């Protein structure tokens, strides 16, 4: 189903190389392509999750922490695509994210006229990322399954550490000697002259 939708998308709006070469498209076409892309991405994410949940992976080895990388600029802002690279989508830096970005919280759309043009390079990169996921489905499913396994192992390790700290606190409190009971203080004697009659 994802392959059929991807083929219809390319036939209707063009492939990633054509969109990168054009650079701009009409606002109505841009909006329609965005809706089509989001629906296709949801379908691909659901398929990858379903296949990853059915895999039985062997125990994973601990992975060394990766160094932090600098934040990339958005695909719409980068203008570093050369003429030769625009025709070679395999050379692009396209990445498919299993968690969709929270567009509603960080971006506000302005009202635009239908005849206004909008950049479509970001959509071209997303189409190329979808093509790679669909073409190399097994590799993406295996990578996502390993990611889920590492997250589950990390959560189990964190819960075990929390439980061990709790047990240590309980044993420390149990081993501490109980404080001796303090004698109750006698209530202050009140004279009859301080008590009003009645």
mmCIF file with all atom_site columns, C-alpha atoms in Angstrom:
data_model
loop_
_atom_site.group_PDB
_atom_site.id
_atom_site.type_symbol
_atom_site.label_atom_id
_atom_site.label_alt_id
_atom_site.label_comp_id
_atom_site.label_asym_id
_atom_site.label_entity_id
_atom_site.label_seq_id
_atom_site.pdbx_PDB_ins_code
_atom_site.Cartn_x
_atom_site.Cartn_y
_atom_site.Cartn_z
_atom_site.occupancy
_atom_site.B_iso_or_equiv
_atom_site.pdbx_formal_charge
_atom_site.auth_seq_id
_atom_site.auth_comp_id
_atom_site.auth_asym_id
_atom_site.auth_atom_id
_atom_site.pdbx_PDB_model_num
ATOM 1   C CA . UNK A 1 1   ? 0.000   0.000   0.000   1.00 0.00 ? 1   UNK A CA 1
ATOM 2   C CA . UNK A 1 2   ? 2.849   2.403   0.780   1.00 0.00 ? 2   UNK A CA 1
ATOM 3   C CA . UNK A 1 3   ? 4.522   1.585   -2.543  1.00 0.00 ? 3   UNK A CA 1
ATOM 4   C CA . UNK A 1 4   ? 1.292   2.295   -4.428  1.00 0.00 ? 4   UNK A CA 1
ATOM 5   C CA . UNK A 1 5   ? 0.815   5.620   -2.631  1.00 0.00 ? 5   UNK A CA 1
ATOM 6   C CA . UNK A 1 6   ? 4.430   6.619   -3.263  1.00 0.00 ? 6   UNK A CA 1
ATOM 7   C CA . UNK A 1 7   ? 4.050   5.853   -6.979  1.00 0.00 ? 7   UNK A CA 1
ATOM 8   C CA . UNK A 1 8   ? 0.848   7.922   -7.164  1.00 0.00 ? 8   UNK A CA 1
ATOM 9   C CA . UNK A 1 9   ? 2.581   10.788  -5.355  1.00 0.00 ? 9   UNK A CA 1
ATOM 10  C CA . UNK A 1 10  ? 5.477   10.793  -7.813  1.00 0.00 ? 10  UNK A CA 1
ATOM 11  C CA . UNK A 1 11  ? 3.137   10.594  -10.808 1.00 0.00 ? 11  UNK A CA 1
ATOM 12  C CA . UNK A 1 12  ? 1.032   13.476  -9.496  1.00 0.00 ? 12  UNK A CA 1
ATOM 13  C CA . UNK A 1 13  ? 3.690   15.868  -8.187  1.00 0.00 ? 13  UNK A CA 1
ATOM 14  C CA . UNK A 1 14  ? 7.000   14.679  -9.631  1.00 0.00 ? 14  UNK A CA 1
ATOM 15  C CA . UNK A 1 15  ? 9.940   12.839  -8.123  1.00 0.00 ? 15  UNK A CA 1
ATOM 16  C CA . UNK A 1 16  ? 12.408  14.283  -5.638  1.00 0.00 ? 16  UNK A CA 1
ATOM 17  C CA . UNK A 1 17  ? 14.944  15.309  -8.296  1.00 0.00 ? 17  UNK A CA 1
ATOM 18  C CA . UNK A 1 18  ? 12.328  17.310  -10.225 1.00 0.00 ? 18  UNK A CA 1
ATOM 19  C CA . UNK A 1 19  ? 11.112  19.072  -7.076  1.00 0.00 ? 19  UNK A CA 1
ATOM 20  C CA . UNK A 1 20  ? 14.692  19.928  -6.126  1.00 0.00 ? 20  UNK A CA 1
ATOM 21  C CA . UNK A 1 21  ? 15.333  21.305  -9.615  1.00 0.00 ? 21  UNK A CA 1
ATOM 22  C CA . UNK A 1 22  ? 12.144  23.376  -9.595  1.00 0.00 ? 22  UNK A CA 1
ATOM 23  C CA . UNK A 1 23  ? 12.681  24.777  -6.120  1.00 0.00 ? 23  UNK A CA 1
ATOM 24  C CA . UNK A 1 24  ? 9.241   26.453  -5.976  1.00 0.00 ? 24  UNK A CA 1
ATOM 25  C CA . UNK A 1 25  ? 5.648   25.441  -6.565  1.00 0.00 ? 25  UNK A CA 1
ATOM 26  C CA . UNK A 1 26  ? 2.192   26.971  -6.288  1.00 0.00 ? 26  UNK A CA 1
ATOM 27  C CA . UNK A 1 27  ? 0.708   27.233  -2.812  1.00 0.00 ? 27  UNK A CA 1
ATOM 28  C CA . UNK A 1 28  ? -2.267  24.967  -3.549  1.00 0.00 ? 28  UNK A CA 1
ATOM 29  C CA . UNK A 1 29  ? -0.029  22.238  -4.964  1.00 0.00 ? 29  UNK A CA 1
ATOM 30  C CA . UNK A 1 30  ? 2.367   22.698  -2.063  1.00 0.00 ? 30  UNK A CA 1
ATOM 31  C CA . UNK A 1 31  ? -0.463  22.212  0.446   1.00 0.00 ? 31  UNK A CA 1
ATOM 32  C CA . UNK A 1 32  ? -1.810  19.134  -1.351  1.00 0.00 ? 32  UNK A CA 1
ATOM 33  C CA . UNK A 1 33  ? 1.666   17.595  -1.511  1.00 0.00 ? 33  UNK A CA 1
ATOM 34  C CA . UNK A 1 34  ? 2.133   18.231  2.216   1.00 0.00 ? 34  UNK A CA 1
ATOM 35  C CA . UNK A 1 35  ? -1.097  16.422  3.109   1.00 0.00 ? 35  UNK A CA 1
ATOM 36  C CA . UNK A 1 36  ? -0.175  13.512  0.843   1.00 0.00 ? 36  UNK A CA 1
ATOM 37  C CA . UNK A 1 37  ? 3.312   13.274  2.349   1.00 0.00 ? 37  UNK A CA 1
ATOM 38  C CA . UNK A 1 38  ? 2.049   13.283  5.941   1.00 0.00 ? 38  UNK A CA 1
ATOM 39  C CA . UNK A 1 39  ? -0.460  10.510  5.215   1.00 0.00 ? 39  UNK A CA 1
ATOM 40  C CA . UNK A 1 40  ? 2.209   8.399   3.515   1.00 0.00 ? 40  UNK A CA 1
ATOM 41  C CA . UNK A 1 41  ? 4.656   8.948   6.386   1.00 0.00 ? 41  UNK A CA 1
ATOM 42  C CA . UNK A 1 42  ? 2.024   7.842   8.914   1.00 0.00 ? 42  UNK A CA 1
ATOM 43  C CA . UNK A 1 43  ? 1.421   4.672   6.906   1.00 0.00 ? 43  UNK A CA 1
ATOM 44  C CA . UNK A 1 44  ? 5.143   3.887   6.679   1.00 0.00 ? 44  UNK A CA 1
ATOM 45  C CA . UNK A 1 45  ? 5.653   4.493   10.424  1.00 0.00 ? 45  UNK A CA 1
ATOM 46  C CA . UNK A 1 46  ? 2.758   2.170   11.255  1.00 0.00 ? 46  UNK A CA 1
ATOM 47  C CA . UNK A 1 47  ? 4.162   -0.539  8.983   1.00 0.00 ? 47  UNK A CA 1
ATOM 48  C CA . UNK A 1 48  ? 7.658   -0.276  10.493  1.00 0.00 ? 48  UNK A CA 1
ATOM 49  C CA . UNK A 1 49  ? 6.290   -0.454  14.051  1.00 0.00 ? 49  UNK A CA 1
ATOM 50  C CA . UNK A 1 50  ? 4.194   -3.505  13.182  1.00 0.00 ? 50  UNK A CA 1
ATOM 51  C CA . UNK A 1 51  ? 7.148   -5.337  11.591  1.00 0.00 ? 51  UNK A CA 1
ATOM 52  C CA . UNK A 1 52  ? 9.544   -4.356  14.389  1.00 0.00 ? 52  UNK A CA 1
ATOM 53  C CA . UNK A 1 53  ? 7.206   -5.698  17.073  1.00 0.00 ? 53  UNK A CA 1
ATOM 54  C CA . UNK A 1 54  ? 7.256   -9.144  15.414  1.00 0.00 ? 54  UNK A CA 1
ATOM 55  C CA . UNK A 1 55  ? 11.064  -9.497  15.363  1.00 0.00 ? 55  UNK A CA 1
ATOM 56  C CA . UNK A 1 56  ? 12.842  -11.662 17.950  1.00 0.00 ? 56  UNK A CA 1
ATOM 57  C CA . UNK A 1 57  ? 16.234  -10.058 18.479  1.00 0.00 ? 57  UNK A CA 1
ATOM 58  C CA . UNK A 1 58  ? 19.176  -11.629 20.315  1.00 0.00 ? 58  UNK A CA 1
ATOM 59  C CA . UNK A 1 59  ? 20.574  -9.755  23.351  1.00 0.00 ? 59  UNK A CA 1
ATOM 60  C CA . UNK A 1 60  ? 22.171  -6.534  22.195  1.00 0.00 ? 60  UNK A CA 1
ATOM 61  C CA . UNK A 1 61  ? 25.656  -5.428  23.126  1.00 0.00 ? 61  UNK A CA 1
ATOM 62  C CA . UNK A 1 62  ? 26.010  -2.047  24.880  1.00 0.00 ? 62  UNK A CA 1
ATOM 63  C CA . UNK A 1 63  ? 26.763  0.716   22.448  1.00 0.00 ? 63  UNK A CA 1
ATOM 64  C CA . UNK A 1 64  ? 29.319  3.448   23.074  1.00 0.00 ? 64  UNK A CA 1
ATOM 65  C CA . UNK A 1 65  ? 27.827  6.942   23.459  1.00 0.00 ? 65  UNK A CA 1
ATOM 66  C CA . UNK A 1 66  ? 27.975  9.065   20.346  1.00 0.00 ? 66  UNK A CA 1
ATOM 67  C CA . UNK A 1 67  ? 29.379  12.601  20.389  1.00 0.00 ? 67  UNK A CA 1
ATOM 68  C CA . UNK A 1 68  ? 26.862  15.383  20.033  1.00 0.00 ? 68  UNK A CA 1
ATOM 69  C CA . UNK A 1 69  ? 26.564  16.836  16.575  1.00 0.00 ? 69  UNK A CA 1
ATOM 70  C CA . UNK A 1 70  ? 25.752  20.396  15.683  1.00 0.00 ? 70  UNK A CA 1
ATOM 71  C CA . UNK A 1 71  ? 22.158  21.107  14.762  1.00 0.00 ? 71  UNK A CA 1
ATOM 72  C CA . UNK A 1 72  ? 21.480  21.040  11.026  1.00 0.00 ? 72  UNK A CA 1
ATOM 73  C CA . UNK A 1 73  ? 19.726  23.821  9.211   1.00 0.00 ? 73  UNK A CA 1
ATOM 74  C CA . UNK A 1 74  ? 16.326  23.136  7.724   1.00 0.00 ? 74  UNK A CA 1
ATOM 75  C CA . UNK A 1 75  ? 16.189  21.874  4.164   1.00 0.00 ? 75  UNK A CA 1
ATOM 76  C CA . UNK A 1 76  ? 14.273  24.959  3.109   1.00 0.00 ? 76  UNK A CA 1
ATOM 77  C CA . UNK A 1 77  ? 17.061  27.286  4.297   1.00 0.00 ? 77  UNK A CA 1
ATOM 78  C CA . UNK A 1 78  ? 20.062  25.410  2.925   1.00 0.00 ? 78  UNK A CA 1
ATOM 79  C CA . UNK A 1 79  ? 21.075  26.600  -0.531  1.00 0.00 ? 79  UNK A CA 1
ATOM 80  C CA . UNK A 1 80  ? 24.217  24.436  -0.818  1.00 0.00 ? 80  UNK A CA 1
ATOM 81  C CA . UNK A 1 81  ? 22.850  21.981  -3.395  1.00 0.00 ? 81  UNK A CA 1
ATOM 82  C CA . UNK A 1 82  ? 25.022  22.022  -6.476  1.00 0.00 ? 82  UNK A CA 1
ATOM 83  C CA . UNK A 1 83  ? 23.657  21.388  -9.921  1.00 0.00 ? 83  UNK A CA 1
ATOM 84  C CA . UNK A 1 84  ? 25.051  17.864  -10.073 1.00 0.00 ? 84  UNK A CA 1
ATOM 85  C CA . UNK A 1 85  ? 23.757  16.966  -6.594  1.00 0.00 ? 85  UNK A CA 1
ATOM 86  C CA . UNK A 1 86  ? 20.230  18.148  -7.397  1.00 0.00 ? 86  UNK A CA 1
ATOM 87  C CA . UNK A 1 87  ? 19.938  15.388  -10.001 1.00 0.00 ? 87  UNK A CA 1
ATOM 88  C CA . UNK A 1 88  ? 21.366  12.703  -7.679  1.00 0.00 ? 88  UNK A CA 1
ATOM 89  C CA . UNK A 1 89  ? 18.944  12.146  -4.769  1.00 0.00 ? 89  UNK A CA 1
ATOM 90  C CA . UNK A 1 90  ? 21.114  9.271   -3.496  1.00 0.00 ? 90  UNK A CA 1
ATOM 91  C CA . UNK A 1 91  ? 23.757  11.845  -2.465  1.00 0.00 ? 91  UNK A CA 1
ATOM 92  C CA . UNK A 1 92  ? 21.366  13.901  -0.327  1.00 0.00 ? 92  UNK A CA 1
ATOM 93  C CA . UNK A 1 93  ? 21.309  13.857  3.459   1.00 0.00 ? 93  UNK A CA 1
ATOM 94  C CA . UNK A 1 94  ? 17.770  12.543  3.886   1.00 0.00 ? 94  UNK A CA 1
ATOM 95  C CA . UNK A 1 95  ? 16.613  10.997  7.160   1.00 0.00 ? 95  UNK A CA 1
ATOM 96  C CA . UNK A 1 96  ? 13.257  9.442   8.004   1.00 0.00 ? 96  UNK A CA 1
ATOM 97  C CA . UNK A 1 97  ? 12.051  10.160  11.559  1.00 0.00 ? 97  UNK A CA 1
ATOM 98  C CA . UNK A 1 98  ? 9.781   7.726   13.377  1.00 0.00 ? 98  UNK A CA 1
ATOM 99  C CA . UNK A 1 99  ? 8.409   10.547  15.539  1.00 0.00 ? 99  UNK A CA 1
ATOM 100 C CA . UNK A 1 100 ? 6.740   13.380  13.604  1.00 0.00 ? 100 UNK A CA 1
ATOM 101 C CA . UNK A 1 101 ? 7.841   16.886  14.607  1.00 0.00 ? 101 UNK A CA 1
ATOM 102 C CA . UNK A 1 102 ? 5.390   18.940  16.697  1.00 0.00 ? 102 UNK A CA 1
ATOM 103 C CA . UNK A 1 103 ? 4.463   21.387  13.977  1.00 0.00 ? 103 UNK A CA 1
ATOM 104 C CA . UNK A 1 104 ? 1.534   22.875  15.894  1.00 0.00 ? 104 UNK A CA 1
ATOM 105 C CA . UNK A 1 105 ? 3.651   24.106  18.809  1.00 0.00 ? 105 UNK A CA 1
ATOM 106 C CA . UNK A 1 106 ? 6.609   25.656  17.017  1.00 0.00 ? 106 UNK A CA 1
ATOM 107 C CA . UNK A 1 107 ? 5.212   26.936  13.731  1.00 0.00 ? 107 UNK A CA 1
ATOM 108 C CA . UNK A 1 108 ? 2.372   29.254  12.896  1.00 0.00 ? 108 UNK A CA 1
ATOM 109 C CA . UNK A 1 109 ? 1.129   29.475  9.346   1.00 0.00 ? 109 UNK A CA 1
ATOM 110 C CA . UNK A 1 110 ? 0.298   32.809  7.838   1.00 0.00 ? 110 UNK A CA 1
ATOM 111 C CA . UNK A 1 111 ? -2.592  33.297  5.495   1.00 0.00 ? 111 UNK A CA 1
ATOM 112 C CA . UNK A 1 112 ? -1.261  33.186  1.929   1.00 0.00 ? 112 UNK A CA 1
ATOM 113 C CA . UNK A 1 113 ? -2.901  33.652  -1.397  1.00 0.00 ? 113 UNK A CA 1
ATOM 114 C CA . UNK A 1 114 ? -3.338  30.531  -3.573  1.00 0.00 ? 114 UNK A CA 1
ATOM 115 C CA . UNK A 1 115 ? -1.248  32.048  -6.376  1.00 0.00 ? 115 UNK A CA 1
ATOM 116 C CA . UNK A 1 116 ? 1.789   32.582  -4.147  1.00 0.00 ? 116 UNK A CA 1
ATOM 117 C CA . UNK A 1 117 ? 4.760   30.285  -4.640  1.00 0.00 ? 117 UNK A CA 1
ATOM 118 C CA . UNK A 1 118 ? 6.322   28.217  -1.862  1.00 0.00 ? 118 UNK A CA 1
ATOM 119 C CA . UNK A 1 119 ? 9.661   26.383  -1.627  1.00 0.00 ? 119 UNK A CA 1
ATOM 120 C CA . UNK A 1 120 ? 9.474   22.643  -2.169  1.00 0.00 ? 120 UNK A CA 1
ATOM 121 C CA . UNK A 1 121 ? 13.056  21.498  -1.482  1.00 0.00 ? 121 UNK A CA 1
ATOM 122 C CA . UNK A 1 122 ? 12.093  20.199  1.948   1.00 0.00 ? 122 UNK A CA 1
ATOM 123 C CA . UNK A 1 123 ? 9.388   18.041  0.402   1.00 0.00 ? 123 UNK A CA 1
ATOM 124 C CA . UNK A 1 124 ? 11.888  16.719  -2.132  1.00 0.00 ? 124 UNK A CA 1
ATOM 125 C CA . UNK A 1 125 ? 14.173  15.519  0.681   1.00 0.00 ? 125 UNK A CA 1
ATOM 126 C CA . UNK A 1 126 ? 11.234  13.912  2.513   1.00 0.00 ? 126 UNK A CA 1
ATOM 127 C CA . UNK A 1 127 ? 10.164  12.089  -0.654  1.00 0.00 ? 127 UNK A CA 1
ATOM 128 C CA . UNK A 1 128 ? 13.707  10.764  -1.053  1.00 0.00 ? 128 UNK A CA 1
ATOM 129 C CA . UNK A 1 129 ? 13.720  9.621   2.591   1.00 0.00 ? 129 UNK A CA 1
ATOM 130 C CA . UNK A 1 130 ? 10.459  7.753   2.008   1.00 0.00 ? 130 UNK A CA 1
ATOM 131 C CA . UNK A 1 131 ? 11.896  6.111   -1.105  1.00 0.00 ? 131 UNK A CA 1
ATOM 132 C CA . UNK A 1 132 ? 14.875  4.834   0.898   1.00 0.00 ? 132 UNK A CA 1
ATOM 133 C CA . UNK A 1 133 ? 12.653  3.480   3.667   1.00 0.00 ? 133 UNK A CA 1
ATOM 134 C CA . UNK A 1 134 ? 10.389  1.658   1.221   1.00 0.00 ? 134 UNK A CA 1
ATOM 135 C CA . UNK A 1 135 ? 13.309  0.316   -0.836  1.00 0.00 ? 135 UNK A CA 1
ATOM 136 C CA . UNK A 1 136 ? 15.336  -0.853  2.191   1.00 0.00 ? 136 UNK A CA 1
ATOM 137 C CA . UNK A 1 137 ? 12.456  -1.787  4.443   1.00 0.00 ? 137 UNK A CA 1
ATOM 138 C CA . UNK A 1 138 ? 14.138  -4.707  6.207   1.00 0.00 ? 138 UNK A CA 1
ATOM 139 C CA . UNK A 1 139 ? 17.142  -2.629  7.250   1.00 0.00 ? 139 UNK A CA 1
ATOM 140 C CA . UNK A 1 140 ? 14.958  0.159   8.686   1.00 0.00 ? 140 UNK A CA 1
ATOM 141 C CA . UNK A 1 141 ? 12.753  -2.340  10.519  1.00 0.00 ? 141 UNK A CA 1
ATOM 142 C CA . UNK A 1 142 ? 15.798  -4.039  12.058  1.00 0.00 ? 142 UNK A CA 1
ATOM 143 C CA . UNK A 1 143 ? 17.300  -0.716  13.130  1.00 0.00 ? 143 UNK A CA 1
ATOM 144 C CA . UNK A 1 144 ? 14.049  0.423   14.722  1.00 0.00 ? 144 UNK A CA 1
ATOM 145 C CA . UNK A 1 145 ? 13.619  -2.915  16.509  1.00 0.00 ? 145 UNK A CA 1
ATOM 146 C CA . UNK A 1 146 ? 17.138  -2.587  17.939  1.00 0.00 ? 146 UNK A CA 1
ATOM 147 C CA . UNK A 1 147 ? 16.343  0.940   19.048  1.00 0.00 ? 147 UNK A CA 1
ATOM 148 C CA . UNK A 1 148 ? 13.220  -0.247  20.862  1.00 0.00 ? 148 UNK A CA 1
ATOM 149 C CA . UNK A 1 149 ? 15.230  -3.049  22.499  1.00 0.00 ? 149 UNK A CA 1
ATOM 150 C CA . UNK A 1 150 ? 17.868  -0.587  23.732  1.00 0.00 ? 150 UNK A CA 1
ATOM 151 C CA . UNK A 1 151 ? 15.181  1.719   25.119  1.00 0.00 ? 151 UNK A CA 1
ATOM 152 C CA . UNK A 1 152 ? 13.519  -1.185  26.921  1.00 0.00 ? 152 UNK A CA 1
ATOM 153 C CA . UNK A 1 153 ? 16.880  -2.276  28.375  1.00 0.00 ? 153 UNK A CA 1
ATOM 154 C CA . UNK A 1 154 ? 17.643  1.267   29.519  1.00 0.00 ? 154 UNK A CA 1
ATOM 155 C CA . UNK A 1 155 ? 14.212  1.565   31.184  1.00 0.00 ? 155 UNK A CA 1
ATOM 156 C CA . UNK A 1 156 ? 14.659  -1.795  32.916  1.00 0.00 ? 156 UNK A CA 1
ATOM 157 C CA . UNK A 1 157 ? 18.110  -0.755  34.152  1.00 0.00 ? 157 UNK A CA 1
ATOM 158 C CA . UNK A 1 158 ? 16.753  2.547   35.488  1.00 0.00 ? 158 UNK A CA 1
ATOM 159 C CA . UNK A 1 159 ? 13.916  0.759   37.303  1.00 0.00 ? 159 UNK A CA 1
ATOM 160 C CA . UNK A 1 160 ? 16.362  -1.750  38.822  1.00 0.00 ? 160 UNK A CA 1
ATOM 161 C CA . UNK A 1 161 ? 18.597  1.073   40.063  1.00 0.00 ? 161 UNK A CA 1
ATOM 162 C CA . UNK A 1 162 ? 15.615  2.870   41.585  1.00 0.00 ? 162 UNK A CA 1
ATOM 163 C CA . UNK A 1 163 ? 14.462  -0.309  43.322  1.00 0.00 ? 163 UNK A CA 1
ATOM 164 C CA . UNK A 1 164 ? 17.939  -1.023  44.692  1.00 0.00 ? 164 UNK A CA 1
ATOM 165 C CA . UNK A 1 165 ? 18.204  2.511   46.101  1.00 0.00 ? 165 UNK A CA 1
ATOM 166 C CA . UNK A 1 166 ? 14.805  2.117   47.722  1.00 0.00 ? 166 UNK A CA 1
ATOM 167 C CA . UNK A 1 167 ? 15.803  -1.206  49.306  1.00 0.00 ? 167 UNK A CA 1
ATOM 168 C CA . UNK A 1 168 ? 19.037  0.310   50.591  1.00 0.00 ? 168 UNK A CA 1
ATOM 169 C CA . UNK A 1 169 ? 17.139  3.169   52.193  1.00 0.00 ? 169 UNK A CA 1
ATOM 170 C CA . UNK A 1 170 ? 14.753  0.726   53.869  1.00 0.00 ? 170 UNK A CA 1
ATOM 171 C CA . UNK A 1 171 ? 17.587  -1.428  55.188  1.00 0.00 ? 171 UNK A CA 1
ATOM 172 C CA . UNK A 1 172 ? 19.418  1.658   56.476  1.00 0.00 ? 172 UNK A CA 1
ATOM 173 C CA . UNK A 1 173 ? 16.332  2.823   58.358  1.00 0.00 ? 173 UNK A CA 1
ATOM 174 C CA . UNK A 1 174 ? 15.749  -0.672  59.749  1.00 0.00 ? 174 UNK A CA 1
ATOM 175 C CA . UNK A 1 175 ? 19.348  -0.954  60.999  1.00 0.00 ? 175 UNK A CA 1
ATOM 176 C CA . UNK A 1 176 ? 19.317  2.458   62.702  1.00 0.00 ? 176 UNK A CA 1
ATOM 177 C CA . UNK A 1 177 ? 18.614  2.249   66.536  1.00 0.00 ? 177 UNK A CA 1
ATOM 178 C CA . UNK A 1 178 ? 15.243  3.472   67.587  1.00 0.00 ? 178 UNK A CA 1
ATOM 179 C CA . UNK A 1 179 ? 15.347  6.705   69.612  1.00 0.00 ? 179 UNK A CA 1
ATOM 180 C CA . UNK A 1 180 ? 14.631  6.376   73.331  1.00 0.00 ? 180 UNK A CA 1
ATOM 181 C CA . UNK A 1 181 ? 11.180  7.596   74.298  1.00 0.00 ? 181 UNK A CA 1
ATOM 182 C CA . UNK A 1 182 ? 11.320  11.009  75.914  1.00 0.00 ? 182 UNK A CA 1
ATOM 183 C CA . UNK A 1 183 ? 9.437   11.503  79.212  1.00 0.00 ? 183 UNK A CA 1
ATOM 184 C CA . UNK A 1 184 ? 6.250   13.354  78.729  1.00 0.00 ? 184 UNK A CA 1
ATOM 185 C CA . UNK A 1 185 ? 6.402   16.894  79.980  1.00 0.00 ? 185 UNK A CA 1
ATOM 186 C CA . UNK A 1 186 ? 4.119   17.674  82.927  1.00 0.00 ? 186 UNK A CA 1
ATOM 187 C CA . UNK A 1 187 ? 1.439   20.211  82.172  1.00 0.00 ? 187 UNK A CA 1
ATOM 188 C CA . UNK A 1 188 ? 1.986   23.563  83.809  1.00 0.00 ? 188 UNK A CA 1
ATOM 189 C CA . UNK A 1 189 ? 0.128   23.971  87.095  1.00 0.00 ? 189 UNK A CA 1
ATOM 190 C CA . UNK A 1 190 ? -2.462  26.676  86.981  1.00 0.00 ? 190 UNK A CA 1
ATOM 191 C CA . UNK A 1 191 ? -3.420  28.692  89.992  1.00 0.00 ? 191 UNK A CA 1
ATOM 192 C CA . UNK A 1 192 ? -7.023  29.195  90.944  1.00 0.00 ? 192 UNK A CA 1
ATOM 193 C CA . UNK A 1 193 ? -6.654  32.947  90.640  1.00 0.00 ? 193 UNK A CA 1
ATOM 194 C CA . UNK A 1 194 ? -6.102  32.591  86.876  1.00 0.00 ? 194 UNK A CA 1
ATOM 195 C CA . UNK A 1 195 ? -9.368  30.707  86.348  1.00 0.00 ? 195 UNK A CA 1
ATOM 196 C CA . UNK A 1 196 ? -12.465 32.779  85.965  1.00 0.00 ? 196 UNK A CA 1
ATOM 197 C CA . UNK A 1 197 ? -15.531 31.588  87.853  1.00 0.00 ? 197 UNK A CA 1
ATOM 198 C CA . UNK A 1 198 ? -18.159 29.716  85.811  1.00 0.00 ? 198 UNK A CA 1
#
